[in-house]
Short mmCIF file of C-alpha atoms and ligand atoms in Angstrom, two decimals:
data_model
loop_
_atom_site.label_atom_id
_atom_site.label_comp_id
_atom_site.label_asym_id
_atom_site.label_seq_id
_atom_site.Cartn_x
_atom_site.Cartn_y
_atom_site.Cartn_z
CA MET A 111 5.21 -139.81 93.79
CA LYS A 112 6.22 -137.50 90.94
CA LYS A 113 8.56 -139.79 89.00
CA LYS A 114 7.57 -143.03 87.27
CA ALA A 115 7.10 -146.05 89.52
CA TYR A 116 10.21 -148.16 88.91
CA HIS A 117 8.59 -151.50 87.99
CA LEU A 118 5.10 -150.49 86.85
CA ALA A 119 6.37 -147.60 84.66
CA LEU A 120 3.34 -145.55 85.76
CA GLU A 121 3.08 -142.07 87.24
CA GLU A 122 0.44 -140.35 89.39
CA SER A 123 -1.13 -138.58 86.44
CA ASP A 124 -1.90 -141.99 84.83
CA LEU A 125 -4.52 -142.67 87.52
CA GLN A 126 -6.90 -139.93 86.28
CA GLY A 127 -9.09 -140.32 89.36
CA ALA A 128 -8.83 -144.12 89.72
CA ARG A 129 -8.95 -145.31 93.35
CA ILE A 130 -9.14 -149.06 92.72
CA ALA A 131 -6.90 -151.54 90.93
CA LEU A 132 -8.22 -154.80 89.53
CA ILE A 133 -5.33 -157.26 89.74
CA PRO A 134 -5.04 -160.44 87.68
CA GLY A 135 -1.77 -162.39 87.82
CA ASP A 136 -1.40 -162.83 84.07
CA PRO A 137 -0.59 -159.73 81.97
CA TRP A 138 -2.56 -161.20 79.06
CA ARG A 139 -5.66 -161.48 81.24
CA CYS A 140 -5.60 -157.67 81.55
CA ASP A 141 -7.03 -157.56 78.00
CA THR A 142 -10.12 -159.56 78.96
CA LEU A 143 -10.65 -157.62 82.17
CA ALA A 144 -10.31 -154.28 80.39
CA SER A 145 -12.47 -155.35 77.43
CA VAL A 146 -15.74 -155.25 79.41
CA PHE A 147 -15.31 -151.52 80.17
CA ARG A 148 -16.66 -148.96 77.68
CA VAL A 149 -13.43 -146.92 77.74
CA ARG A 150 -9.97 -148.49 78.07
CA LYS A 151 -6.43 -147.33 77.44
CA GLU A 152 -3.27 -149.37 77.79
CA LEU A 153 -0.80 -147.45 79.96
CA ALA A 154 2.35 -149.55 80.23
CA PHE A 155 3.77 -153.05 79.89
CA HIS A 156 7.01 -153.47 81.79
CA ARG A 157 8.22 -156.96 82.81
CA GLU A 158 5.17 -158.84 84.19
CA PHE A 159 3.31 -155.62 85.00
CA ARG A 160 0.81 -154.58 82.33
CA SER A 161 -1.62 -151.78 83.06
CA PHE A 162 -4.81 -150.32 81.60
CA TRP A 163 -6.92 -147.33 82.63
CA VAL A 164 -10.61 -148.22 82.29
CA GLN A 165 -13.98 -146.57 82.82
CA ASP A 166 -17.60 -147.51 82.35
CA LYS A 167 -20.62 -145.75 83.89
CA GLY A 168 -19.09 -145.04 87.29
CA GLU A 169 -15.65 -144.06 88.44
CA PRO A 170 -12.47 -145.09 86.65
CA ALA A 171 -10.18 -147.97 87.63
CA LEU A 172 -6.81 -149.45 86.79
CA VAL A 173 -6.31 -153.03 85.64
CA VAL A 174 -2.75 -154.08 86.56
CA SER A 175 -1.21 -157.55 86.39
CA SER A 176 0.74 -158.68 89.46
CA GLY A 177 2.74 -161.49 87.89
CA ILE A 178 2.84 -164.84 89.67
CA GLY A 179 3.39 -165.10 93.42
CA GLY A 180 3.58 -162.85 96.44
CA SER A 181 6.99 -161.31 95.74
CA SER A 182 5.86 -159.97 92.42
CA LEU A 183 2.43 -158.90 93.71
CA SER A 184 4.05 -157.01 96.60
CA ILE A 185 5.91 -154.82 94.11
CA ALA A 186 2.72 -153.98 92.22
CA VAL A 187 0.76 -153.19 95.41
CA GLU A 188 3.58 -151.11 96.89
CA GLU A 189 3.97 -148.96 93.77
CA LEU A 190 0.20 -148.62 93.19
CA ALA A 191 -0.27 -147.48 96.80
CA GLN A 192 2.47 -144.88 96.34
CA LEU A 193 0.69 -143.62 93.23
CA GLY A 194 -2.65 -143.24 95.09
CA ILE A 195 -4.60 -146.53 94.71
CA ARG A 196 -6.52 -147.37 97.92
CA PHE A 197 -8.64 -150.42 96.92
CA PHE A 198 -7.19 -153.65 95.57
CA LEU A 199 -9.21 -156.48 94.07
CA ARG A 200 -7.40 -159.64 93.01
CA LEU A 201 -9.15 -161.40 90.14
CA GLY A 202 -7.28 -164.68 89.79
CA THR A 203 -7.49 -168.40 89.25
CA CYS A 204 -7.10 -171.26 91.70
CA GLY A 205 -7.40 -174.97 92.39
CA GLY A 206 -10.32 -176.13 94.56
CA ILE A 207 -9.58 -178.63 97.34
CA GLN A 208 -13.05 -179.32 98.78
CA GLU A 209 -15.17 -182.00 97.08
CA HIS A 210 -18.14 -179.63 96.61
CA ILE A 211 -16.12 -177.05 94.65
CA PHE A 212 -16.19 -177.46 90.87
CA PRO A 213 -14.24 -175.99 87.95
CA GLY A 214 -15.97 -172.78 86.91
CA ASP A 215 -17.08 -171.85 90.47
CA LEU A 216 -15.79 -168.65 92.07
CA ILE A 217 -14.14 -168.35 95.49
CA VAL A 218 -14.41 -165.16 97.54
CA SER A 219 -11.56 -165.23 100.07
CA GLU A 220 -12.25 -164.09 103.61
CA GLY A 221 -8.73 -164.82 104.70
CA ALA A 222 -5.67 -166.79 103.68
CA VAL A 223 -3.19 -169.31 105.05
CA ARG A 224 0.17 -167.54 104.82
CA MET A 225 2.33 -170.04 102.96
CA ASP A 226 3.18 -167.29 100.47
CA GLY A 227 6.53 -166.28 101.97
CA ALA A 228 6.40 -162.63 100.92
CA SER A 229 3.89 -161.55 103.58
CA LEU A 230 6.51 -162.35 106.25
CA HIS A 231 8.29 -159.19 105.16
CA TYR A 232 5.23 -157.16 106.21
CA ALA A 233 4.08 -158.86 109.43
CA PRO A 234 5.07 -161.84 111.59
CA LEU A 235 3.34 -165.14 110.78
CA ALA A 236 0.98 -164.87 113.76
CA TYR A 237 -0.66 -161.86 112.07
CA PRO A 238 -3.79 -162.93 110.15
CA ALA A 239 -4.22 -162.40 106.42
CA CYS A 240 -7.77 -161.01 106.34
CA ALA A 241 -9.79 -159.46 103.56
CA ASP A 242 -11.52 -156.14 104.05
CA TRP A 243 -15.00 -157.21 105.29
CA GLU A 244 -16.81 -154.55 103.26
CA MET A 245 -15.08 -155.85 100.14
CA VAL A 246 -16.12 -159.44 101.01
CA LYS A 247 -19.73 -158.28 101.49
CA LEU A 248 -19.69 -156.41 98.21
CA LEU A 249 -18.13 -159.33 96.32
CA ARG A 250 -20.80 -161.70 97.66
CA GLU A 251 -23.58 -159.30 96.63
CA VAL A 252 -22.06 -158.90 93.16
CA CYS A 253 -21.67 -162.67 92.63
CA LEU A 254 -25.29 -163.22 93.73
CA LYS A 255 -26.51 -160.45 91.42
CA LEU A 256 -24.62 -161.92 88.46
CA GLY A 257 -25.94 -165.41 89.27
CA TYR A 258 -22.50 -166.99 89.67
CA LEU A 259 -21.95 -170.04 91.83
CA PHE A 260 -19.49 -169.00 94.51
CA HIS A 261 -18.05 -170.09 97.87
CA THR A 262 -16.75 -167.84 100.65
CA GLY A 263 -13.99 -168.92 103.01
CA ILE A 264 -10.30 -169.45 103.62
CA THR A 265 -7.75 -169.72 100.80
CA CYS A 266 -4.28 -171.25 101.05
CA SER A 267 -1.68 -169.08 99.31
CA SER A 268 1.45 -171.01 98.48
CA ALA A 269 4.85 -169.66 97.45
CA THR A 270 5.10 -172.47 94.91
CA PHE A 271 2.66 -174.01 92.44
CA TYR A 272 4.06 -177.54 92.72
CA PRO A 273 5.40 -178.67 96.12
CA GLY A 274 3.56 -176.03 98.19
CA GLN A 275 0.28 -177.22 96.66
CA GLU A 276 1.39 -180.85 97.07
CA ARG A 277 1.63 -181.68 93.40
CA TYR A 278 3.43 -184.89 92.49
CA ASP A 279 3.24 -184.49 88.69
CA THR A 280 6.72 -182.92 88.76
CA TYR A 281 10.25 -183.61 87.49
CA SER A 282 11.28 -185.40 90.69
CA GLY A 283 7.82 -186.57 91.74
CA TYR A 284 8.91 -185.81 95.29
CA VAL A 285 7.36 -183.45 97.83
CA ILE A 286 9.36 -182.76 101.01
CA ARG A 287 8.10 -184.46 104.18
CA ALA A 288 6.93 -181.20 105.74
CA LEU A 289 4.47 -180.79 102.87
CA GLN A 290 3.41 -184.41 102.41
CA GLY A 291 -0.24 -184.72 103.47
CA SER A 292 -0.68 -180.94 103.53
CA LEU A 293 -3.47 -180.92 100.93
CA GLU A 294 -5.50 -183.36 103.05
CA GLU A 295 -4.78 -181.33 106.15
CA TRP A 296 -5.95 -178.03 104.65
CA LYS A 297 -9.00 -179.82 103.31
CA ARG A 298 -9.81 -181.16 106.81
CA LEU A 299 -9.38 -177.66 108.20
CA GLY A 300 -11.98 -176.35 105.76
CA VAL A 301 -9.66 -174.46 103.43
CA LEU A 302 -11.34 -174.01 100.05
CA ASN A 303 -8.59 -173.49 97.50
CA TYR A 304 -4.94 -173.04 96.59
CA GLU A 305 -3.50 -170.05 94.76
CA MET A 306 -0.36 -167.94 95.15
CA GLU A 307 -1.06 -164.26 95.89
CA VAL A 308 -4.02 -163.62 98.21
CA ALA A 309 -2.14 -163.91 101.54
CA THR A 310 0.45 -161.33 100.47
CA LEU A 311 -2.26 -158.96 99.25
CA PHE A 312 -4.37 -159.24 102.41
CA THR A 313 -1.45 -158.97 104.85
CA MET A 314 0.12 -156.00 103.07
CA CYS A 315 -3.14 -154.13 102.67
CA ARG A 316 -4.14 -154.62 106.32
CA VAL A 317 -0.84 -153.35 107.68
CA LEU A 318 -0.76 -150.44 105.23
CA GLY A 319 -4.37 -149.36 105.88
CA LEU A 320 -5.57 -150.24 102.36
CA GLN A 321 -8.73 -152.18 101.47
CA ALA A 322 -8.38 -155.52 99.70
CA GLY A 323 -10.59 -158.30 98.39
CA ALA A 324 -10.07 -161.33 96.20
CA VAL A 325 -12.15 -163.55 93.99
CA CYS A 326 -10.66 -166.48 92.13
CA GLY A 327 -12.11 -168.74 89.46
CA VAL A 328 -11.64 -172.45 90.01
CA LEU A 329 -9.74 -174.14 87.16
CA VAL A 330 -9.37 -177.59 88.66
CA ASN A 331 -10.61 -179.71 91.57
CA ARG A 332 -7.45 -181.21 93.05
CA ASN A 333 -9.28 -184.28 94.34
CA SER A 334 -10.17 -185.46 90.88
CA SER A 335 -7.61 -184.03 88.46
CA GLU A 336 -4.38 -182.07 87.98
CA GLU A 337 -5.30 -181.11 84.41
CA VAL A 338 -6.62 -177.64 83.68
CA ASP A 339 -9.28 -177.55 80.96
CA PRO A 340 -8.15 -174.65 78.68
CA SER A 341 -11.72 -173.97 77.52
CA LEU A 342 -12.63 -173.16 81.11
CA VAL A 343 -10.04 -170.38 81.38
CA GLU A 344 -11.97 -168.13 79.00
CA GLU A 345 -15.27 -168.72 80.83
CA VAL A 346 -13.69 -167.98 84.21
CA GLU A 347 -11.92 -164.86 82.92
CA LEU A 348 -15.18 -163.41 81.64
CA LYS A 349 -16.89 -164.04 84.98
CA LEU A 350 -14.00 -162.32 86.78
CA ALA A 351 -14.14 -159.38 84.38
CA LEU A 352 -17.87 -158.85 84.99
CA VAL A 353 -17.41 -159.13 88.76
CA GLY A 354 -14.60 -156.54 88.56
CA LYS A 355 -16.70 -154.16 86.49
CA GLU A 356 -19.63 -154.41 88.91
CA VAL A 357 -17.40 -153.83 91.94
CA VAL A 358 -15.96 -150.70 90.33
CA SER A 359 -19.47 -149.39 89.64
CA LEU A 360 -20.37 -149.90 93.33
CA LEU A 361 -17.10 -148.62 94.80
CA SER A 362 -18.70 -145.44 96.14
CA THR A 363 -20.79 -147.64 98.49
CA LEU A 364 -17.66 -148.82 100.36
N1 URA B 436 -3.33 -171.39 90.46
C1 URA B 436 -2.76 -172.08 91.49
O1 URA B 436 -1.92 -171.54 92.21
N2 URA B 436 -3.13 -173.35 91.68
C2 URA B 436 -4.02 -174.00 90.90
O2 URA B 436 -4.31 -175.17 91.12
C3 URA B 436 -4.63 -173.26 89.84
C4 URA B 436 -4.25 -171.95 89.64
#
């Protein structure tokens, strides 16, 4: 790709050897993720897609925000792949749905329930949304090394934050019948958490032959509260940043 990627406003030469992209949803979280690297340079900020080039001891990386949801993430992944990125690591936030998962914990996703919508444009629903197993192994090793409490398992990616995650604290207070009881059902089926992008990332990367992983910080346990504690966001972001930095430093082992 010689010209600038349409949405990301990046070109091939911006990669400067980077093979991996660290992907938060929030463009403002890019700052925190980039801040833990010794060298960082902001590349572009177009719509919801903000990008930095970063490097520490090992190889360089990009930090690129995906925006919220699978549709937006699919644009970022598509354009990054065209530019030459081959490894994708989502560093996001989520709501825990199992009783033993607490705010501040991390979740390493092995796979995802495909309620995201966007992944249907890449593969039929029967196709599984699986992480790259080497990435899962590496993420587990990194979380252990950093001493972070983490859980590994299945994530539910929803196209919506409110009804798809069975939230009733909404304007109408109504959730359609098809989704009533869905939180309890996913919980019974052992799903760990809700978020909005992992299923799209995993499905796309599998079908395109790219390697993907995801780790999300828990902001709320949905069994006890709907309120996100803002002081927790900073703590979780720093954990995600240090996980991302460590993964980049170990990328050559994949
Ligand atoms: N992101 C989500 O999609 N859900 C949550 O509960 C928290 C963050």
